[in-house]
mmCIF file with all atom_site columns, C-alpha atoms in Angstrom:
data_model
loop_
_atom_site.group_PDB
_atom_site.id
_atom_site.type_symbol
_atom_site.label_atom_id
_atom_site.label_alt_id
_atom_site.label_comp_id
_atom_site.label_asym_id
_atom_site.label_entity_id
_atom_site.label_seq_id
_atom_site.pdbx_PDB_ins_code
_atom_site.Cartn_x
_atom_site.Cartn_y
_atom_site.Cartn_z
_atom_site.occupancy
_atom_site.B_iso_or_equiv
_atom_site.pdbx_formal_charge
_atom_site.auth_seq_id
_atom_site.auth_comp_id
_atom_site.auth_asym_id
_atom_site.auth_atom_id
_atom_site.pdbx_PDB_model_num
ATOM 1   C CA . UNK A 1 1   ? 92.021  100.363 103.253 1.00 82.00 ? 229 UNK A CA 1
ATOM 2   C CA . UNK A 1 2   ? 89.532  101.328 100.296 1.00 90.00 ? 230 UNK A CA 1
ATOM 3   C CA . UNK A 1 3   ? 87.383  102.896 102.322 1.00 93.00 ? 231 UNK A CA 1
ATOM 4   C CA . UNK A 1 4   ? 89.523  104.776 104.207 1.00 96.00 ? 232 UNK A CA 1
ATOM 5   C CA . UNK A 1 5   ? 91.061  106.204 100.908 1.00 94.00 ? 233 UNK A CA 1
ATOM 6   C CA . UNK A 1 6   ? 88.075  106.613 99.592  1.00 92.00 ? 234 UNK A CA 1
ATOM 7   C CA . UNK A 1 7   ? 87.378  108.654 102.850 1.00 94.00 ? 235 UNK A CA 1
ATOM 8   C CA . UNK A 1 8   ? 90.330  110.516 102.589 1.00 95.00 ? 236 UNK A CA 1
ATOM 9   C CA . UNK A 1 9   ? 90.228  111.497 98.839  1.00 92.00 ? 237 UNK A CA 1
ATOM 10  C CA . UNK A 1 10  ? 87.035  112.883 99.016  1.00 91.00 ? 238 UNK A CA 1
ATOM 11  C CA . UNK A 1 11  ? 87.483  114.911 102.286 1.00 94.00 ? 239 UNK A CA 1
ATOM 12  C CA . UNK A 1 12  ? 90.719  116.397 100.769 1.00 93.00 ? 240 UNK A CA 1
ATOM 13  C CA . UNK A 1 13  ? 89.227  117.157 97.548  1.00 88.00 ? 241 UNK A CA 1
ATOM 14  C CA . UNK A 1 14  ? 86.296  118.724 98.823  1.00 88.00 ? 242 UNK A CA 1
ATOM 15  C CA . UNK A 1 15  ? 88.218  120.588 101.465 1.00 91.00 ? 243 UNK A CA 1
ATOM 16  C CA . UNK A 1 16  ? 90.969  121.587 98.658  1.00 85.00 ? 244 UNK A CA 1
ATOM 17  C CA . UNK A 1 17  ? 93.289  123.404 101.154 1.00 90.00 ? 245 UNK A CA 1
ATOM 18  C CA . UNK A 1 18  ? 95.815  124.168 98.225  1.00 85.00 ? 246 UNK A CA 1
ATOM 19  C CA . UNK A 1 19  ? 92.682  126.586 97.344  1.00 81.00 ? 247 UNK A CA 1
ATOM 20  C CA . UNK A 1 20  ? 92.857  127.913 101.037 1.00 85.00 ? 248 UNK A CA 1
ATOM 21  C CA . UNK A 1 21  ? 96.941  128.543 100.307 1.00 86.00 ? 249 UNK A CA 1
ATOM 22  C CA . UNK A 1 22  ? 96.202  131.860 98.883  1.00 81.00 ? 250 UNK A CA 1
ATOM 23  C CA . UNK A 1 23  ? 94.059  133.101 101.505 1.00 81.00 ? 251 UNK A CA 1
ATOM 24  C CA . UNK A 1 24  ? 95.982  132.129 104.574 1.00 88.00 ? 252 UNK A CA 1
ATOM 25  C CA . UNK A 1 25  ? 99.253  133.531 102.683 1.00 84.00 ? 253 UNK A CA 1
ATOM 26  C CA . UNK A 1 26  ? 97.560  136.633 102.150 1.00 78.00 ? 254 UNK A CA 1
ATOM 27  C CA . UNK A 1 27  ? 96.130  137.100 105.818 1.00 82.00 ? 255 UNK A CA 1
ATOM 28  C CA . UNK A 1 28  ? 99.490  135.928 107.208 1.00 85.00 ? 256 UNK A CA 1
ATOM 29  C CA . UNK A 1 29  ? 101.870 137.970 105.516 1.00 79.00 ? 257 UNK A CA 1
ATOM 30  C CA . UNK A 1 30  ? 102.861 140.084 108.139 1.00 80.00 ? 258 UNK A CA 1
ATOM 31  C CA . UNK A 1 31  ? 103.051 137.207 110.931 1.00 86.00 ? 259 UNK A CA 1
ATOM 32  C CA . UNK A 1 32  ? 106.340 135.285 111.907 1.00 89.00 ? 260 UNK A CA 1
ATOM 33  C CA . UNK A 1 33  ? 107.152 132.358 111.048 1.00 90.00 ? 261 UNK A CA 1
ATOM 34  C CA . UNK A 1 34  ? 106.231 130.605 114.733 1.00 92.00 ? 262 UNK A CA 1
ATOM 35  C CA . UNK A 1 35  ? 102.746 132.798 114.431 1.00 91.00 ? 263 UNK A CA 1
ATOM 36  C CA . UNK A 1 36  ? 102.050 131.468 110.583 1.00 92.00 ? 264 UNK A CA 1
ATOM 37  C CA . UNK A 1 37  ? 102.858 127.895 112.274 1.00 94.00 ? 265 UNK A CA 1
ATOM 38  C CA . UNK A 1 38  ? 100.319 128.386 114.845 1.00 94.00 ? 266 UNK A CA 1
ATOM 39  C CA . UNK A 1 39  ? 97.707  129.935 112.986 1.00 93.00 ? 267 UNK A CA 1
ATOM 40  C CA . UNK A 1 40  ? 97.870  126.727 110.890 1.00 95.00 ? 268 UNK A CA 1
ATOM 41  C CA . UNK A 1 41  ? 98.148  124.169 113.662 1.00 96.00 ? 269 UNK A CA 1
ATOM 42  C CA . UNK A 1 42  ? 94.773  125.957 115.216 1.00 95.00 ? 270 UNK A CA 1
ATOM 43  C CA . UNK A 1 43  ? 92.851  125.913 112.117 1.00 95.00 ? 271 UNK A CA 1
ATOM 44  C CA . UNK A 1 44  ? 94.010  122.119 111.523 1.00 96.00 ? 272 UNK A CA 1
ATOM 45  C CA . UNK A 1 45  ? 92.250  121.536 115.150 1.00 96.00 ? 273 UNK A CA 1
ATOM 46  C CA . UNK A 1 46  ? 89.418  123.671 114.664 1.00 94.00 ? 274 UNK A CA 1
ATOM 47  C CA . UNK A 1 47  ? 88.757  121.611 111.064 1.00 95.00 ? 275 UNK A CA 1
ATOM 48  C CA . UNK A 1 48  ? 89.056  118.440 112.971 1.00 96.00 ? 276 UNK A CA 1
ATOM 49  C CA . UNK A 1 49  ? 86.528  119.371 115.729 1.00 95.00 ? 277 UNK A CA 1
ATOM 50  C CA . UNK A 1 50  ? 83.724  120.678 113.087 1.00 93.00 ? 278 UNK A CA 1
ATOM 51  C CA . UNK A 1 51  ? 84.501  117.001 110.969 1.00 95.00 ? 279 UNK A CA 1
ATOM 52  C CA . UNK A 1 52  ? 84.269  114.767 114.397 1.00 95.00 ? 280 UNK A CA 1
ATOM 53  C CA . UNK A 1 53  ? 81.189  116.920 115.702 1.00 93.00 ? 281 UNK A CA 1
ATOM 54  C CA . UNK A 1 54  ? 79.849  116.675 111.501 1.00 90.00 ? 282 UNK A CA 1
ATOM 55  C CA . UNK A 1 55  ? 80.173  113.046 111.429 1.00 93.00 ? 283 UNK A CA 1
ATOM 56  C CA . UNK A 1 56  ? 79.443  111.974 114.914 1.00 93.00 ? 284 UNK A CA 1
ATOM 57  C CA . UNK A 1 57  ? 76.315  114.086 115.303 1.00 89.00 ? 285 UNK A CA 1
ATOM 58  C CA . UNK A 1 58  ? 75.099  113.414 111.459 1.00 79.00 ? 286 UNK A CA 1
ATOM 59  C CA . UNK A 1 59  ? 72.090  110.686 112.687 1.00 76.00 ? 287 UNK A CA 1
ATOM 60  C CA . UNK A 1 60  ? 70.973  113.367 115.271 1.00 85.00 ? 288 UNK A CA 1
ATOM 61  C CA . UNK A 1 61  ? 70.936  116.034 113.089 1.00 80.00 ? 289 UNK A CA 1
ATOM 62  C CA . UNK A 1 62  ? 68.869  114.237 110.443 1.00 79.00 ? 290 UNK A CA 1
ATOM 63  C CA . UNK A 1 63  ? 66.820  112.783 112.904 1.00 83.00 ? 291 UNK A CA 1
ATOM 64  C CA . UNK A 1 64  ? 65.991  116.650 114.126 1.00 85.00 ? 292 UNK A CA 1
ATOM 65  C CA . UNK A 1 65  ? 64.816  117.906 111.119 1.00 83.00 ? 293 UNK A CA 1
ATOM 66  C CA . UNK A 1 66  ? 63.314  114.929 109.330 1.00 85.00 ? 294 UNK A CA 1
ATOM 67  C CA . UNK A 1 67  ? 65.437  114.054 106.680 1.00 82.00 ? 295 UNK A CA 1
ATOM 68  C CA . UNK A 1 68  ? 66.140  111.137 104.731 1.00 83.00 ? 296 UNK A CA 1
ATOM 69  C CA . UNK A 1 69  ? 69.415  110.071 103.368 1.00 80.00 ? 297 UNK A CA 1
ATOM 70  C CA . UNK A 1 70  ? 68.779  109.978 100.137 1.00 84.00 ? 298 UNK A CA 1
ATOM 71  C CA . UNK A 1 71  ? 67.517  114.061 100.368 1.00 85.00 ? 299 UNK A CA 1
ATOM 72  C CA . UNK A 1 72  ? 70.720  114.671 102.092 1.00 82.00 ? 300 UNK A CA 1
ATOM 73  C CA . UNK A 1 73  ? 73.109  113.204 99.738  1.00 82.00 ? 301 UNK A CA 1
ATOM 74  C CA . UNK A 1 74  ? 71.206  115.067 96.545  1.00 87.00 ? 302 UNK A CA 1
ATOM 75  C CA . UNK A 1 75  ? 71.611  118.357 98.651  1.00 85.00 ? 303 UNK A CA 1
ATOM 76  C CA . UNK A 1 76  ? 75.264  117.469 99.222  1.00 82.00 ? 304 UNK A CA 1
ATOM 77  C CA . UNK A 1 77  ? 75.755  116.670 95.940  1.00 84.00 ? 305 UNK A CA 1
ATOM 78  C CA . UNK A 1 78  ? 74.712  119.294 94.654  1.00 88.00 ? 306 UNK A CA 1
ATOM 79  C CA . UNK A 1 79  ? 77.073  121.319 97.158  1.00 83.00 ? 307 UNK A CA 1
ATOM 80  C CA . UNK A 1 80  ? 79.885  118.916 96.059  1.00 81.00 ? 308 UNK A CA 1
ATOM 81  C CA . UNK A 1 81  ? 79.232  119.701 92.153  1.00 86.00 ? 309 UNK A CA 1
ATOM 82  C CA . UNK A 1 82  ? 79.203  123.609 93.079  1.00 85.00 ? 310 UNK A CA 1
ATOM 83  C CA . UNK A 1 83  ? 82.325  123.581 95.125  1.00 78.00 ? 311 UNK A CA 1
ATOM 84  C CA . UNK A 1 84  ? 83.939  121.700 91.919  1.00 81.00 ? 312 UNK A CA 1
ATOM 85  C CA . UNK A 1 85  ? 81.959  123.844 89.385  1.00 83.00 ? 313 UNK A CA 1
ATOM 86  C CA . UNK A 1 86  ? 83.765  126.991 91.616  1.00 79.00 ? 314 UNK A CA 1
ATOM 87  C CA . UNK A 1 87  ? 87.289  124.959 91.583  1.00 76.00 ? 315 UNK A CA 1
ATOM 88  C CA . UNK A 1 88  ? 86.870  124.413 87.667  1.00 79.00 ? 316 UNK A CA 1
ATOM 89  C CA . UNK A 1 89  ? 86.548  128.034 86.594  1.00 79.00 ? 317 UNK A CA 1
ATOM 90  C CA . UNK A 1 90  ? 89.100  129.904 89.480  1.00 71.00 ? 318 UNK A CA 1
ATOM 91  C CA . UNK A 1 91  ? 86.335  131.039 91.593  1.00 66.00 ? 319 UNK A CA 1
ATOM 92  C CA . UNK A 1 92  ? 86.698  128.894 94.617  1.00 59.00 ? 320 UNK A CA 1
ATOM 93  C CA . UNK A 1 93  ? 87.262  132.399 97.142  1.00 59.00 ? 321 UNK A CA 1
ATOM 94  C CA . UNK A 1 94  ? 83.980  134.251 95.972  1.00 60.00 ? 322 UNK A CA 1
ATOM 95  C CA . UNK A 1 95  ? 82.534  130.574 96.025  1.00 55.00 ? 323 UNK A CA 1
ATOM 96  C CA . UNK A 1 96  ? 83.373  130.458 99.797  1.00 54.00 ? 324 UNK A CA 1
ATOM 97  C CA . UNK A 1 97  ? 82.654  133.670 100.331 1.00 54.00 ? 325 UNK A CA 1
ATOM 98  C CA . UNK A 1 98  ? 85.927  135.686 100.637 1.00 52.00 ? 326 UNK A CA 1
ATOM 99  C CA . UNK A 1 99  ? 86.175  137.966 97.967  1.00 56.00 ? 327 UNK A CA 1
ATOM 100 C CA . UNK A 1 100 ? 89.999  139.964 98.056  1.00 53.00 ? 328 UNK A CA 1
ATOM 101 C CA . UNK A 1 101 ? 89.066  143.071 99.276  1.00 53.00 ? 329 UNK A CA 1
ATOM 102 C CA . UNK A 1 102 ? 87.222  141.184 102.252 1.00 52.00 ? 330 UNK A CA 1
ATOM 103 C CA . UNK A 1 103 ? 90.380  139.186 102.762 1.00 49.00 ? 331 UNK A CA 1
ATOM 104 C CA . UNK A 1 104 ? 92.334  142.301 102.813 1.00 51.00 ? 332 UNK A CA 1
ATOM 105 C CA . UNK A 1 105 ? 90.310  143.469 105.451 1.00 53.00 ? 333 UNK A CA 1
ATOM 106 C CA . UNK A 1 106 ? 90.704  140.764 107.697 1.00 49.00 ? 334 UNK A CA 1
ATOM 107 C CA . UNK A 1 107 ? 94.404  140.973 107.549 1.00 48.00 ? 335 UNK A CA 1
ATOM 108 C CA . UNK A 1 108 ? 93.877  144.185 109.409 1.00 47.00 ? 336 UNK A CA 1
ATOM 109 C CA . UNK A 1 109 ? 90.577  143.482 111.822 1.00 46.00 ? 337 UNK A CA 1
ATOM 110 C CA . UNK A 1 110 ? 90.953  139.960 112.929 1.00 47.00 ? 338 UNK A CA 1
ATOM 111 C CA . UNK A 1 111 ? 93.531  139.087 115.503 1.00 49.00 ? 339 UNK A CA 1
ATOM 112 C CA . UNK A 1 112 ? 92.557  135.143 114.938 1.00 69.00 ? 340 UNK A CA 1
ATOM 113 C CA . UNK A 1 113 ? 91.908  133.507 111.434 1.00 83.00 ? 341 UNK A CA 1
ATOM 114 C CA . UNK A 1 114 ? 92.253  130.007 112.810 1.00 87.00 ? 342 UNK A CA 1
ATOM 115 C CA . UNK A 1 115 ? 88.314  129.416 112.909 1.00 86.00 ? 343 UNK A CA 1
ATOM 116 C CA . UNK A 1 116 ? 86.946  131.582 110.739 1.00 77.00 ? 344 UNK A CA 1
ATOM 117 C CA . UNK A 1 117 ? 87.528  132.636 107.589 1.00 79.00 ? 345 UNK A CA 1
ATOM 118 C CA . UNK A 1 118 ? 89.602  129.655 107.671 1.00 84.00 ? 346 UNK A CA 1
ATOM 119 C CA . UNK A 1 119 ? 87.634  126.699 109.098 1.00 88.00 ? 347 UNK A CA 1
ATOM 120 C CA . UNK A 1 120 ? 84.518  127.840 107.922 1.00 84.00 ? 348 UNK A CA 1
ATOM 121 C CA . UNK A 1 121 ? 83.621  128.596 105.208 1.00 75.00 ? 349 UNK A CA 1
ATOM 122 C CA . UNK A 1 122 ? 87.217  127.627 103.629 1.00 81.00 ? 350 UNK A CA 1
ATOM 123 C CA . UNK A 1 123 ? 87.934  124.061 104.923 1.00 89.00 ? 351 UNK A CA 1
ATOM 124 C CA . UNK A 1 124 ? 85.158  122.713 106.294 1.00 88.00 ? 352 UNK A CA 1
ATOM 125 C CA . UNK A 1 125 ? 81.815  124.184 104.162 1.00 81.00 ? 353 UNK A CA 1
ATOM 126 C CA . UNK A 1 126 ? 78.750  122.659 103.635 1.00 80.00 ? 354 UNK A CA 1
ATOM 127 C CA . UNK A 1 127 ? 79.979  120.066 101.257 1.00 84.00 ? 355 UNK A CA 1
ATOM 128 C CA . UNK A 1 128 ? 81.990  118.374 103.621 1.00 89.00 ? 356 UNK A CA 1
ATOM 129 C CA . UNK A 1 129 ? 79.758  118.122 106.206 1.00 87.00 ? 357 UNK A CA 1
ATOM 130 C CA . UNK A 1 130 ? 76.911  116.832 104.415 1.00 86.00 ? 358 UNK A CA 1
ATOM 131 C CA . UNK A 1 131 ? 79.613  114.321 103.002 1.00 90.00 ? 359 UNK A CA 1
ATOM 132 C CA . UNK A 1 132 ? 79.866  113.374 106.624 1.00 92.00 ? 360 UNK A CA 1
ATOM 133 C CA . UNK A 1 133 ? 76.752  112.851 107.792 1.00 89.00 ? 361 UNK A CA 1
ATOM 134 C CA . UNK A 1 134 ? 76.324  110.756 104.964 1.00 88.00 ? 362 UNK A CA 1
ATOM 135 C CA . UNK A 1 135 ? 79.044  108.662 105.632 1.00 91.00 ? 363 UNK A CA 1
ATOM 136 C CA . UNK A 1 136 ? 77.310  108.481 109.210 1.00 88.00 ? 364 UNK A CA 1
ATOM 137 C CA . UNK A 1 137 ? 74.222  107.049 107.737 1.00 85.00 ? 365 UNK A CA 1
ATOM 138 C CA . UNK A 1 138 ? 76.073  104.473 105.328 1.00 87.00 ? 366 UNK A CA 1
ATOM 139 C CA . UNK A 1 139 ? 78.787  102.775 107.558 1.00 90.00 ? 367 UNK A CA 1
ATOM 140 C CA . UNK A 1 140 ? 77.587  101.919 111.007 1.00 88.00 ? 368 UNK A CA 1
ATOM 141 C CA . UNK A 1 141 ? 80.329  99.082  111.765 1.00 94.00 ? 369 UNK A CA 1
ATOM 142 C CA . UNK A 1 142 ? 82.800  99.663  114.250 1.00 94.00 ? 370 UNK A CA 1
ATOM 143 C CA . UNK A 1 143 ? 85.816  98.856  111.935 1.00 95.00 ? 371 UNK A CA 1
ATOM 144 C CA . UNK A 1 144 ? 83.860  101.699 109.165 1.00 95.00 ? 372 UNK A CA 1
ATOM 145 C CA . UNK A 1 145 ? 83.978  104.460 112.216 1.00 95.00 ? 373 UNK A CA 1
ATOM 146 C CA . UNK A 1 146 ? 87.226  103.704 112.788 1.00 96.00 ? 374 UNK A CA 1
ATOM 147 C CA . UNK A 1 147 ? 88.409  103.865 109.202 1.00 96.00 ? 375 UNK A CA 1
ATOM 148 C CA . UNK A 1 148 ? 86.720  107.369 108.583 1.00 96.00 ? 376 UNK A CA 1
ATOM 149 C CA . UNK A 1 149 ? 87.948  108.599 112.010 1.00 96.00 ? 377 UNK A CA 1
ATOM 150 C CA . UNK A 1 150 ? 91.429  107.796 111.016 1.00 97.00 ? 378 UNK A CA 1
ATOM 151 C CA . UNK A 1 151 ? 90.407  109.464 107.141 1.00 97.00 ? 379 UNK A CA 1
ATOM 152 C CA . UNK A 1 152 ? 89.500  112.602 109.145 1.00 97.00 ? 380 UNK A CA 1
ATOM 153 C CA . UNK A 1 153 ? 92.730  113.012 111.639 1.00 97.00 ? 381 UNK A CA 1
ATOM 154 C CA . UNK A 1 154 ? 94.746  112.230 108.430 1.00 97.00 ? 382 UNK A CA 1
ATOM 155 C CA . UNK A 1 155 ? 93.260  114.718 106.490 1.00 96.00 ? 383 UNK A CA 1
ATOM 156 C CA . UNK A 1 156 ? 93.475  117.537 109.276 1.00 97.00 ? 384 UNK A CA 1
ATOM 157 C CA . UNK A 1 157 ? 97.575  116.446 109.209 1.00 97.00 ? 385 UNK A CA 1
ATOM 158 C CA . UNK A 1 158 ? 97.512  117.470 105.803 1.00 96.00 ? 386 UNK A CA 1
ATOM 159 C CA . UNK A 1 159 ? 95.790  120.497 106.230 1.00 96.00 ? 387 UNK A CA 1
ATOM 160 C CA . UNK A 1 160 ? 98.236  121.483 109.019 1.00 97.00 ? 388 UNK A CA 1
ATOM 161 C CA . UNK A 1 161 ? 101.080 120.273 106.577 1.00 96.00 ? 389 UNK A CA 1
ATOM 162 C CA . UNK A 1 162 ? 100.053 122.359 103.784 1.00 95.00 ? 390 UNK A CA 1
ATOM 163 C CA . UNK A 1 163 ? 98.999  125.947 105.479 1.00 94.00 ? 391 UNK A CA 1
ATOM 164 C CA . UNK A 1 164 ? 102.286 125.655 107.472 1.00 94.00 ? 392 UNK A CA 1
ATOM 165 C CA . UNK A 1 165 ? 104.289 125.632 104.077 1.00 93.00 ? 393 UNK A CA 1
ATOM 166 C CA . UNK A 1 166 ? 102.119 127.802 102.488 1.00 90.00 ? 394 UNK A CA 1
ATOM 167 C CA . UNK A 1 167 ? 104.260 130.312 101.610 1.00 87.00 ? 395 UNK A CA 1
ATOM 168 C CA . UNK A 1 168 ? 106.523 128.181 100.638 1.00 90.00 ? 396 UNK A CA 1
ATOM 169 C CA . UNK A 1 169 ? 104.109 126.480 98.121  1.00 87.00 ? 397 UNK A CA 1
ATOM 170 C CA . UNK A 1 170 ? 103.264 129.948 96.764  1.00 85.00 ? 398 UNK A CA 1
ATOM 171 C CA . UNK A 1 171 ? 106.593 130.490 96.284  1.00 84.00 ? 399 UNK A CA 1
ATOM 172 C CA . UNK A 1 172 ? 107.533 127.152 94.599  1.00 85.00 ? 400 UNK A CA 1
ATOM 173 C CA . UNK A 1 173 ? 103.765 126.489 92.604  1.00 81.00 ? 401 UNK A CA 1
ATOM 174 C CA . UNK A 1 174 ? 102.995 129.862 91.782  1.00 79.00 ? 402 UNK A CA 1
ATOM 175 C CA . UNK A 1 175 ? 99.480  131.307 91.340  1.00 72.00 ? 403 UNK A CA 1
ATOM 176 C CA . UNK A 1 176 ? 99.843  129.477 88.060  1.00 79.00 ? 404 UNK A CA 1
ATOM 177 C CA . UNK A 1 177 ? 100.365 126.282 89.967  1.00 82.00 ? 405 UNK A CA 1
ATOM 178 C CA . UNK A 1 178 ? 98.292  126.570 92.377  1.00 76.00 ? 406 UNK A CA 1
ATOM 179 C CA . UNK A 1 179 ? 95.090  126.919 89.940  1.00 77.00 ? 407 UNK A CA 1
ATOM 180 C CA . UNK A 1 180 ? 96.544  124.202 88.183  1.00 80.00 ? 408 UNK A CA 1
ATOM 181 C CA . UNK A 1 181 ? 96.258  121.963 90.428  1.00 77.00 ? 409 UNK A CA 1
ATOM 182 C CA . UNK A 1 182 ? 92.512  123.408 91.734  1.00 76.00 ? 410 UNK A CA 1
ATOM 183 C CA . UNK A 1 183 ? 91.329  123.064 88.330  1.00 82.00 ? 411 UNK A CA 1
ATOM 184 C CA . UNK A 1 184 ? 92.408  119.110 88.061  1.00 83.00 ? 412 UNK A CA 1
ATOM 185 C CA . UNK A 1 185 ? 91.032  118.848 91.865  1.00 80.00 ? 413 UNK A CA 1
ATOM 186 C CA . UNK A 1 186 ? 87.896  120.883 91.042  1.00 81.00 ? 414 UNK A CA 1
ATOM 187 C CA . UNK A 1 187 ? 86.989  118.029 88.386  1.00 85.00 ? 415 UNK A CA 1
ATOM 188 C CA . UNK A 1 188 ? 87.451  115.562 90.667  1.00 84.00 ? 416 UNK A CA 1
ATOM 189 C CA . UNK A 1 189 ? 84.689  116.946 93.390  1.00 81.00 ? 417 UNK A CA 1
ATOM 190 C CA . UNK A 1 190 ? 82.350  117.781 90.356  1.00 88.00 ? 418 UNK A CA 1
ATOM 191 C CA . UNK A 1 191 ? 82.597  113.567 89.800  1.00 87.00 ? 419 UNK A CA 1
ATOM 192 C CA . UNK A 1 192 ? 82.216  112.993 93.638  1.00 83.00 ? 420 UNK A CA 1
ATOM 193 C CA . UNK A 1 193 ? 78.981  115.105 93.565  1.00 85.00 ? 421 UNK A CA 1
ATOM 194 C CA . UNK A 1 194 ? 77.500  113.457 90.505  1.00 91.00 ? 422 UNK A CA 1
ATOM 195 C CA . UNK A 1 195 ? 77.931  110.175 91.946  1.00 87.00 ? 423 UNK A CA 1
ATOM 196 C CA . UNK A 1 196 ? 76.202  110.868 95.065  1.00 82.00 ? 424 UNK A CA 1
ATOM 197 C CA . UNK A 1 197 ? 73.242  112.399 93.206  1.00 89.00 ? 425 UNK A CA 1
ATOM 198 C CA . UNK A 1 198 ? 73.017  109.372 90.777  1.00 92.00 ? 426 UNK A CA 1
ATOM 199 C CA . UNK A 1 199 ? 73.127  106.766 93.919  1.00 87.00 ? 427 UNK A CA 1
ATOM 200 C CA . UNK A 1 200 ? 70.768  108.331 95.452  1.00 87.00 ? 428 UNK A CA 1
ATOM 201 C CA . UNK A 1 201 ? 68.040  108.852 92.228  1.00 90.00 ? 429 UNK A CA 1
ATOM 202 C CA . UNK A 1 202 ? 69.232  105.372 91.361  1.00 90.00 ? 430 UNK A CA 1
ATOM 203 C CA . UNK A 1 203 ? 67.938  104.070 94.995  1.00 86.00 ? 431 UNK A CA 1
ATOM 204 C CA . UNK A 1 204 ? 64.702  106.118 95.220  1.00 87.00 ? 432 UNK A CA 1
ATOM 205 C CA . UNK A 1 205 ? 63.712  104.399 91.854  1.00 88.00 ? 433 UNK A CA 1
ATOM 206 C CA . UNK A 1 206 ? 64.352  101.266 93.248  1.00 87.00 ? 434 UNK A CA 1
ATOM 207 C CA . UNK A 1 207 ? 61.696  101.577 95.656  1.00 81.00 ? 435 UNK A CA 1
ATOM 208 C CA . UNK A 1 208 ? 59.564  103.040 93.681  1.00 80.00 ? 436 UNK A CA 1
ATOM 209 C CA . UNK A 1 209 ? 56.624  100.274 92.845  1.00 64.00 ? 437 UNK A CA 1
ATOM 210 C CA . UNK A 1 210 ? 55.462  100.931 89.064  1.00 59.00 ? 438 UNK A CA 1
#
């Protein structure tokens, strides 16, 4: 159960789809109601298929290029403590990539959002797939898989959840709110990323014969 909230935390944080309420509001403003609730059932399943393919093909990946663990978790940490540096300060969107006038024209050139801008970069960046294949390198047990498997359906619930009453979150939070809330989340992915730089330094001394 700790690891799987552990899991689960750190996926949501990093993923932060309150940040992503904004964006999918504003490129969904003219849909229905049925169309908004497809859009984000759609980009819950395309987020879920990036985090299974992230985590499941992590060992291959690293294998690929040649890289250790321990690089991979001080690159993803220092993802991690941008995404959070970006949350901190209100500029998660230009962090990610969608500045407003780019999101206003999307609204008007894209006849599906589900994948992209919303999947990627929004949802599921760099940060959380790095955070991924790490966990793919650390828990190997069948019971671990399991756990984060269950983390990562969970947290693709949420994010189904939460763009489906987005405009009803805007509505009841506020732009006020929302920030709120990214700012306290943003501080908690800046810790995440910290931690997994300090692990891994920590472990690379270790080894290190003086």
């Amino acid at each position: 159960m700790e690891l799987f909230l552990v899991a689960f935390g750190a996926l949501f944080s990093i993923m932060n789809p309150l940040g992503t309420v904004p964006v999918f509001v504003a490129l969904t403003q003219e849909h229905t109601k049925k169309e908004r609730a497809l859009t984000a059932f759609w980009t819950a399943i395309d987020v879920l298929v990036i985090l299974m393919l992230s985590f499941f093909a992590g060992k291959y990946i690293l294998s690929f290029f040649g890289i250790s663990l321990n690089a991979l978790k001080i690159a993803g940490g220092m993802i991690i403590t941008s995404s959070g540096f970006a949350l901190l300060t209100g500029k998660f969107r230009e962090h990610k990539g969608m500045k407003r006038q780019k999101v206003q024209d999307d609204i008007h050139s894209r006849e599906g959002i589900s994948l992209t801008p919303l999947a990627i970069p929004m949802l599921a960046g760099p940060g959380t797939i790095s955070l991924l294949i790490t966990y793919n390198q650390e828990f190997v047990l069948t019971s671990q898989i399991l756990t984060i498997v269950g983390s990562i359906l969970l947290a693709a619930v949420a994010i189904y959840i939460i763009l489906k009453s987005a405009h009803f979150i805007v509505k009841f939070l506020g732009a006020s709110g929302i920030n709120a809330l990214s700012r306290i989340i943003g501080f908690i992915v800046i810790a995440i990323g910290v931690e997994y730089i300090i692990s891994s330094v920590v472990d690379i001394l270790t080894k290190i014969d003086f």
